[in-house]
XYZ file of C-alpha atoms in Angstrom:
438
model
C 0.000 0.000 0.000
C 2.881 2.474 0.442
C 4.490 1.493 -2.444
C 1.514 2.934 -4.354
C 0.815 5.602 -2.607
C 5.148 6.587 -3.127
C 4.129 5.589 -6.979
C 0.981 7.676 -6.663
C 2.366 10.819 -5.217
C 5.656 10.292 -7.522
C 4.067 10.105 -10.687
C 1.461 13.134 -9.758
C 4.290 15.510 -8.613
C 6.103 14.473 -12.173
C 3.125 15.114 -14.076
C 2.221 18.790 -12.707
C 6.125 19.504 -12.874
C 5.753 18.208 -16.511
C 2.778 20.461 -17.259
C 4.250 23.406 -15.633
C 7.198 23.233 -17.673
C 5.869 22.869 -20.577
C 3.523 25.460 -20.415
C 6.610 27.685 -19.533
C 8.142 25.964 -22.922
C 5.213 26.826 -25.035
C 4.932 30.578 -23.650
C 8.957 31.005 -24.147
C 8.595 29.796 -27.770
C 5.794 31.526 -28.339
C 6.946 34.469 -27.034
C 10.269 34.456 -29.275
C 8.393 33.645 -31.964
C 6.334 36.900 -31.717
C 8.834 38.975 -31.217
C 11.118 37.516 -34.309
C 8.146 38.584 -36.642
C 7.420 41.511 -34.909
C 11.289 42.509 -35.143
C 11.318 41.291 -38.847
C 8.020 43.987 -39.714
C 9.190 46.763 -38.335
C 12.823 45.879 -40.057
C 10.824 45.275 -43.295
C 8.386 48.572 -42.732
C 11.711 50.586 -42.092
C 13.187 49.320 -45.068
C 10.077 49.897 -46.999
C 10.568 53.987 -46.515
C 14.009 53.975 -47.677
C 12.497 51.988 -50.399
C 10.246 54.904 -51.083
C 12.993 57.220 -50.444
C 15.365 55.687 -53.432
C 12.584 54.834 -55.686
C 13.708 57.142 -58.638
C 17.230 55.501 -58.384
C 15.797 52.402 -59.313
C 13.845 53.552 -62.344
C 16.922 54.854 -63.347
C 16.872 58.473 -62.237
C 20.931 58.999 -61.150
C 21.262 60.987 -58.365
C 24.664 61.451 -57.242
C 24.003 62.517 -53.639
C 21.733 58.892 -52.722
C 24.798 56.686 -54.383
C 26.314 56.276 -50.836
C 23.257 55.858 -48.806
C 21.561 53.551 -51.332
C 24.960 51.109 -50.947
C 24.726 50.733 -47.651
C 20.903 50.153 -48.516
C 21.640 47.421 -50.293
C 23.804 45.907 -48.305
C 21.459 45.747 -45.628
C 19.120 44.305 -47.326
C 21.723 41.673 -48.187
C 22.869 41.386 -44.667
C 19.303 40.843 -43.491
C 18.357 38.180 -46.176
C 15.962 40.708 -47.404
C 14.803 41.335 -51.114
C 12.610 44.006 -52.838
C 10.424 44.166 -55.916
C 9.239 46.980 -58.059
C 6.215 46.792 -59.575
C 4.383 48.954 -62.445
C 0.318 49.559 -62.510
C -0.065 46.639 -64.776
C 1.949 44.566 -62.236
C 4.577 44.099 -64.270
C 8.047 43.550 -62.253
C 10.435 46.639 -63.349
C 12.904 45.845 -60.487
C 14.080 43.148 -57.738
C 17.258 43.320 -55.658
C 18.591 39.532 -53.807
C 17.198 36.410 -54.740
C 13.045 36.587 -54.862
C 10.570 33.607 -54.143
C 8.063 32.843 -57.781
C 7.114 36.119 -59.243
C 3.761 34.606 -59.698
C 2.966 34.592 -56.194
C 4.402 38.088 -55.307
C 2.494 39.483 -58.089
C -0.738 38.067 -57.014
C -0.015 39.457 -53.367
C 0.916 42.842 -54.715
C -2.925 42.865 -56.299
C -4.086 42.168 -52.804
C -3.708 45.567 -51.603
C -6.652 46.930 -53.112
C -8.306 43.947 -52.948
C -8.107 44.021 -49.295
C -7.995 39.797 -48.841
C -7.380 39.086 -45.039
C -5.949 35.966 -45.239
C -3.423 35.607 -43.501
C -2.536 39.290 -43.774
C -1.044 42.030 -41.322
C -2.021 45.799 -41.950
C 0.452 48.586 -40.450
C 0.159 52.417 -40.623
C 3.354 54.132 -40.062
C 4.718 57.575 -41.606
C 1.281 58.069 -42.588
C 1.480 55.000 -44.921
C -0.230 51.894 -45.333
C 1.499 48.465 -45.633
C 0.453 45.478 -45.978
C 2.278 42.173 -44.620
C 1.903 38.632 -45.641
C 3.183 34.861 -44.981
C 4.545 32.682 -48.024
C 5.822 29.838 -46.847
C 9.264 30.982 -45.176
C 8.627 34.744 -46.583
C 7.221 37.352 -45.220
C 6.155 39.888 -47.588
C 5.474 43.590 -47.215
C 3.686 45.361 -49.840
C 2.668 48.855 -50.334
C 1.469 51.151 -53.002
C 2.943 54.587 -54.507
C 3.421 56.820 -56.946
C 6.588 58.228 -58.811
C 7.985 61.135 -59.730
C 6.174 61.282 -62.901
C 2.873 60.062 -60.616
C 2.856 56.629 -61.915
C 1.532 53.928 -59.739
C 4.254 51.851 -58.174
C 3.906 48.775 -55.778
C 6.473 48.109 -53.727
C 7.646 44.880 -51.733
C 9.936 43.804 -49.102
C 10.644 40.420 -49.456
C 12.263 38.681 -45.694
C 13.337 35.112 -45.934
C 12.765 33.463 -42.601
C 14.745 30.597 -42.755
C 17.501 31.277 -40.755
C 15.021 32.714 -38.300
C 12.938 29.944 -38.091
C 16.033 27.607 -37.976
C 16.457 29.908 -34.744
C 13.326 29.419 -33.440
C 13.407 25.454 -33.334
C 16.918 25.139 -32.463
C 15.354 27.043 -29.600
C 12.544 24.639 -29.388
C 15.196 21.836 -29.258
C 16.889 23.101 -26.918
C 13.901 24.202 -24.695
C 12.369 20.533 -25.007
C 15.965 19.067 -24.435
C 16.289 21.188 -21.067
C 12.752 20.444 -20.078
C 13.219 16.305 -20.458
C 15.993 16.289 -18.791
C 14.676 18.508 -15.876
C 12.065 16.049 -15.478
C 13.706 13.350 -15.398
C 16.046 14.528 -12.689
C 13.051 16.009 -10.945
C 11.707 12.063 -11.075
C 14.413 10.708 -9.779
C 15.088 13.502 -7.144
C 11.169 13.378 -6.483
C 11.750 9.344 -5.874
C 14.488 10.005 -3.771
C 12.607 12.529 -1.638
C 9.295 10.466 -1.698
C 11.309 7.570 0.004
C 12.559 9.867 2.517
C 9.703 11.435 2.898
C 8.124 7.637 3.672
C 10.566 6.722 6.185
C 8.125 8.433 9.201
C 5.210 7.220 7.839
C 6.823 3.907 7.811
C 7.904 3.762 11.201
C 4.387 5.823 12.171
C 2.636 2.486 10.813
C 4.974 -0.341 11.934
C 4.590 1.369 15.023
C 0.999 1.660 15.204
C 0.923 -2.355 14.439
C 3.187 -3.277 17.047
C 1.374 -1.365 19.524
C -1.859 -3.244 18.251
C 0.081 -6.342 18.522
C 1.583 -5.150 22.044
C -1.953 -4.337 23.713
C -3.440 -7.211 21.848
C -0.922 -9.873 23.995
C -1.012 -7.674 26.893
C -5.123 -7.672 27.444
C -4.854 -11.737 26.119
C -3.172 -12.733 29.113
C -4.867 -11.505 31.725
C -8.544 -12.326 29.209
C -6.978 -16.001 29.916
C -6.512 -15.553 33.805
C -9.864 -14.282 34.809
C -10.858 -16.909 32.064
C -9.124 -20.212 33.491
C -10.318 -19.080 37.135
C -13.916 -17.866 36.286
C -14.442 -21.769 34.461
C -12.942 -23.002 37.847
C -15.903 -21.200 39.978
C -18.243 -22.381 37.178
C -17.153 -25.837 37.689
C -17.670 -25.641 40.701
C -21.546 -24.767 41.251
C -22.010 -26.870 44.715
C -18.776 -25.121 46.494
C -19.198 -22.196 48.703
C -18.666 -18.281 47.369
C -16.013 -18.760 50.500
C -14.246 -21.838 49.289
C -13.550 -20.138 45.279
C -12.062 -17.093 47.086
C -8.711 -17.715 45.412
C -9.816 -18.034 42.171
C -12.174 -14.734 42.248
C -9.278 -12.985 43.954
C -7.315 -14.266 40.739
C -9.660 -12.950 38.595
C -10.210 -9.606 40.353
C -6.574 -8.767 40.384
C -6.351 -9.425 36.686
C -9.594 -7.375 36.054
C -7.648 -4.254 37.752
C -4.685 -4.828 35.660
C -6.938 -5.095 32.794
C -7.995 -1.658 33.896
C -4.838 0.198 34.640
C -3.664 -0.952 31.142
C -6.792 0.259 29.449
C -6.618 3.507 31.223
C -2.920 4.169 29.733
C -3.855 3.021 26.316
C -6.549 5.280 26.637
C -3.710 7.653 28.345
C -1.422 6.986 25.158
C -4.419 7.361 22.498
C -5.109 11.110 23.651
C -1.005 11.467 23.351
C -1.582 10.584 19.647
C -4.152 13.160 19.022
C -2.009 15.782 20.587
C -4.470 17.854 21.621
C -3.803 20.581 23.921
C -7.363 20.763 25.284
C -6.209 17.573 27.770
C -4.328 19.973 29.308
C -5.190 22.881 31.589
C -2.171 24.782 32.653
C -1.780 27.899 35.139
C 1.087 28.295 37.334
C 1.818 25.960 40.413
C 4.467 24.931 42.649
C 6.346 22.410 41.767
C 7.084 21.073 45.894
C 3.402 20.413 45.725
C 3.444 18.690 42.441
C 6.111 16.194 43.902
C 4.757 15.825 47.686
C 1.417 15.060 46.568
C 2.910 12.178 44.650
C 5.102 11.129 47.141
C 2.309 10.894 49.425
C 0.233 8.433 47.080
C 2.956 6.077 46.463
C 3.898 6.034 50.396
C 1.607 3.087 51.161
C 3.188 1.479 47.964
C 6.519 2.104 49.162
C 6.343 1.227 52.861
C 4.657 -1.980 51.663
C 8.542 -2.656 50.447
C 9.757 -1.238 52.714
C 11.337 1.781 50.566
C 12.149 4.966 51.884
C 11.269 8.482 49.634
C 13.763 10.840 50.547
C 12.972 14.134 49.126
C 15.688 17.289 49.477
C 13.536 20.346 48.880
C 14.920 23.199 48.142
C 14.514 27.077 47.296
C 10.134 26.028 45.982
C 10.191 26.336 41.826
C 7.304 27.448 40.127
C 5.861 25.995 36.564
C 3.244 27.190 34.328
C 1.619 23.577 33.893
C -1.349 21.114 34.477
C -0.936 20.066 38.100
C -3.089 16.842 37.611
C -0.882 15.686 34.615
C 2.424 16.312 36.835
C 1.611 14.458 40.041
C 0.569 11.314 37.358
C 4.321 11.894 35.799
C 5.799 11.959 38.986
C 3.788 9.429 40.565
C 4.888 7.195 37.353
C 8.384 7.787 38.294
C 8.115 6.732 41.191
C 5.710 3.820 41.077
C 8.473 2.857 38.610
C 11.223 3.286 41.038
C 9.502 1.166 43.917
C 8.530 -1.578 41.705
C 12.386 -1.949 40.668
C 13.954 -1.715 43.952
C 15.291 -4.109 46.159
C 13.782 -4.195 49.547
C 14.944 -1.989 52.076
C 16.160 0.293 49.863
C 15.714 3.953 49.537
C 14.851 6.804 46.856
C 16.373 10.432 46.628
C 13.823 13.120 45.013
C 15.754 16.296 44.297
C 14.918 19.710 42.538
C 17.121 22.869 41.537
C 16.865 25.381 39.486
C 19.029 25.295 36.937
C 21.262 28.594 34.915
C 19.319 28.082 32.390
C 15.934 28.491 33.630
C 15.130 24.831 33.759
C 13.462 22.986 37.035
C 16.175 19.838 37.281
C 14.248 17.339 38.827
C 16.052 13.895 39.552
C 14.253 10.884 40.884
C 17.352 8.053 41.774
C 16.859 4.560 42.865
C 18.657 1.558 44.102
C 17.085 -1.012 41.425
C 18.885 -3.337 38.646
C 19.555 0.034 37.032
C 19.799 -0.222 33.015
C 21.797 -2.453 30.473
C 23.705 -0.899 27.638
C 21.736 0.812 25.553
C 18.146 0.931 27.349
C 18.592 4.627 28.282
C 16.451 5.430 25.023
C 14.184 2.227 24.955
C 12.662 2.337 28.475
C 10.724 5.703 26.965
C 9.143 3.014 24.184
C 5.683 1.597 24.345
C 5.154 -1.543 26.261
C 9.268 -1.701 26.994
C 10.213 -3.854 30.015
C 13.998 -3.981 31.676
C 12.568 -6.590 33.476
C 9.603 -8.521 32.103
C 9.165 -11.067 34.662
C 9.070 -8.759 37.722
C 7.160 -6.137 35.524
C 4.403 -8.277 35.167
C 4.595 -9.275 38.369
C 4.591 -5.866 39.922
C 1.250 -5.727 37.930
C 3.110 -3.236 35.133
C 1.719 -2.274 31.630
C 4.918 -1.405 30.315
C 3.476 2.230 29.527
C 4.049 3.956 32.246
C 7.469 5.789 30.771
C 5.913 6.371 27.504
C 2.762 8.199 29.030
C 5.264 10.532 31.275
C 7.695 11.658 27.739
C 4.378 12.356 26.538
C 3.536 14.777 29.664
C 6.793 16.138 29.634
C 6.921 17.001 26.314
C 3.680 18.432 26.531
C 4.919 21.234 28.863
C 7.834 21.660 26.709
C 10.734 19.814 28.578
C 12.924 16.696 28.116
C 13.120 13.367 30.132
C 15.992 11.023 29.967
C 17.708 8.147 31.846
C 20.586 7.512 33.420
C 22.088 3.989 34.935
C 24.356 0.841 34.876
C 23.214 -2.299 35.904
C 22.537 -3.257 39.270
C 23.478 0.238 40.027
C 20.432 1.892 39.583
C 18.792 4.427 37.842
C 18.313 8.172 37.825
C 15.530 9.971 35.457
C 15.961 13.047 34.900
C 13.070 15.635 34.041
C 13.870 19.328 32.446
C 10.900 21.587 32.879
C 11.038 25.460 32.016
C 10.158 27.476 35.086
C 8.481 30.868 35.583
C 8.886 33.615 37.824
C 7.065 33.348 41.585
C 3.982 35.102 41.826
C 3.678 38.163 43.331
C 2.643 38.047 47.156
């Protein structure tokens, strides 16, 4: 399913990066392409009025003072692969300069000016003139009407070849389409690279998401099976005394309240997921009361083991957080401490104020501390250090995973510290506020 939706997203993203660039490749071409003609007429128009200008020089009228200008005339004309024809009332052709397309055809588009045929036809006025432009295959031709010196009428014709200009304009195209190919390609690849990457957390969101399925699944099937096997024992039993099956209900009863602590941190863990802030309702509150009302509910717990809670209290710290949600971290903490110490042993709870504005609190025990490596892992869902006594401490496994999620809730960080059968020491990094004012 992944794999399509990589293939999916892949193959969308190369398709609008396709279309985009080719609509910038169709708008560049076209562009160029407009402004080569519109260059070429107003080259041709210009030409046209020096054309006008040297008209009597062509019908063989000498005039010593136009020889110079009407050479360089020429050779722009030349220079510009442009041609011109001269043409009488009767359309016959007095005059061409350069090489000309068929005669035939540029006589039957000189007649078009007074005919005023709009195919495929182009109508300036500049200098108080009127020309008239057409397309011929690779020509375009400019014609215009006049009259001598002697008052004869005279059309006139500016002949462009637009070969080399076209050549221009798909070279251009080559090039263009060339560029753009490429670009998508290595925008395909790139895009697959990035889609993979881009993957990875989903990935790991999912496989996570089924292992906690699987997790909670074996977790609630064991203790399904206890209060299973012991409530088909009672059953079994229908002539024995309420009395005489109080192990097996006891059985079942414990395993009914583990049942329910679990479901109340999956439930814990689901909200997590949402990350909703509205679970939270934060104002500001002392943290020595956030960690003395915990220590107080895991007392009983504690003394039960034997375990002292020693807690150093210092200069009081105050926290802009929800007070509820930070007694259940810190009662986590240490419900995890007891139920991995030795008995007779003893817990240090200690808070400072740290340069940076932090509240340092550190929660140490005497337990079978951490093996290499578990510093990270102990934060993961349904992680054990110690399965066997986990289980039989009555332990989800979630506990850790439900206080990072607090923590980072208010902003801080949470991490772990130990070696084995040394102990362990969590540390928790909350930003602190200013007192209130008295």
């Amino acid at each position: 399913m992944l794999n399509r939706i990589r293939l999916k997203l892949l193959f969308t993203n190369t398709l609008l990066l396709f279309g985009v660039v080719l609509i910038i490749v169709l708008v560049v071409y076209i562009s160029m392409n407009m402004n080569i003609i519109l260059s070429t007429d107003l080259e041709m128009v210009n030409s046209a009025v020096q054309l006008k200008k040297y008209l009597p020089t062509f019908e063989g009228e000498s005039d010593p003072s136009l020889s110079s200008e009407l050479s360089s005339f020429r050779s722009l004309l030349s220079n510009s692969a442009m041609s011109l024809c001269i043409w009488d009332e009767n359309y016959r052709l007095l005059k061409y300069e350069n090489q000309i397309p068929d005669t035939k055809n540029l006589q039957s588009i000189a007649k078009l000016i007074f005919c005023r045929d709009t195919r495929e036809v182009k109508a300036l006025y500049v200098h108080n003139e009127d020309f008239f432009i057409y397309s011929l295959d690779n020509y375009r031709i400019l014609s215009f009407a006049t009259a001598n010196d002697s008052g004869r009428l005279r059309t006139l014709q500016i002949i462009s070849n637009m070969d080399i200009k076209n050549n221009f304009s798909k070279r251009l195209l080559n090039t263009l389409a060339l560029t753009s190919i490429t670009g998508v390609l290595a925008s395909f690849l790139i895009g697959y690279f990035m889609a993979s990457r881009a993957m990875v957390p989903i990935e790991d969101s999912i496989k996570r998401q089924n292992e906690f399925v699987a997790d909670a699944s074996h977790e609630l099937r064991t203790p399904v099976t206890i209060v299973r096997t012991n409530l088909d024992v009672v059953m079994g039993s229908t002539d024995e005394s309420v009395e005489s099956q109080m192990q097996w209900l006891e059985n079942a009863y414990h395993e009914t309240e583990r049942m329910e602590k679990l479901i109340y941190d999956l439930l814990s863990l689901a909200k997590a997921d949402t990350n909703s802030s509205s679970q939270f309702s934060f104002k500001l509150l002392s943290l020595e009361n956030a960690i003395s009302a915990s220590i107080d509910r895991m007392k009983d717990i504690a003394s039960s083991k034997n375990i002292v809670i020693d807690c150093q209290k210092g200069a009081d710290i105050w926290l802009h957080g929800d007070a509820d949600k930070l007694e259940q971290l810190f009662a986590i903490i240490l419900d995890n401490a007891v139920a991995y110490s030795p008995v007779g042993s003893s817990i240090n709870v200690a808070y400072i104020r740290t340069k940076q504005n932090l509240a340092l609190i550190t929660v140490r025990d005497q337990g079978i501390g951490l093996e290499p490596g578990e510093s990270e892992k102990i934060f993961e869902r349904f992680y054990r250090t110690d399965k066997a006594r986990s289980r039989a401490e009555g332990g989800t496994g979630l506990g850790l995973a439900i206080a990072k999620w607090i923590v980072e809730s208010h902003m801080g960080e949470i991490y772990a510290q130990g070696a084995k059968n040394q102990g362990t020491t969590i540390f928790i990094e909350l930003p602190a506020v200013d007192a209130p004012a008295s």
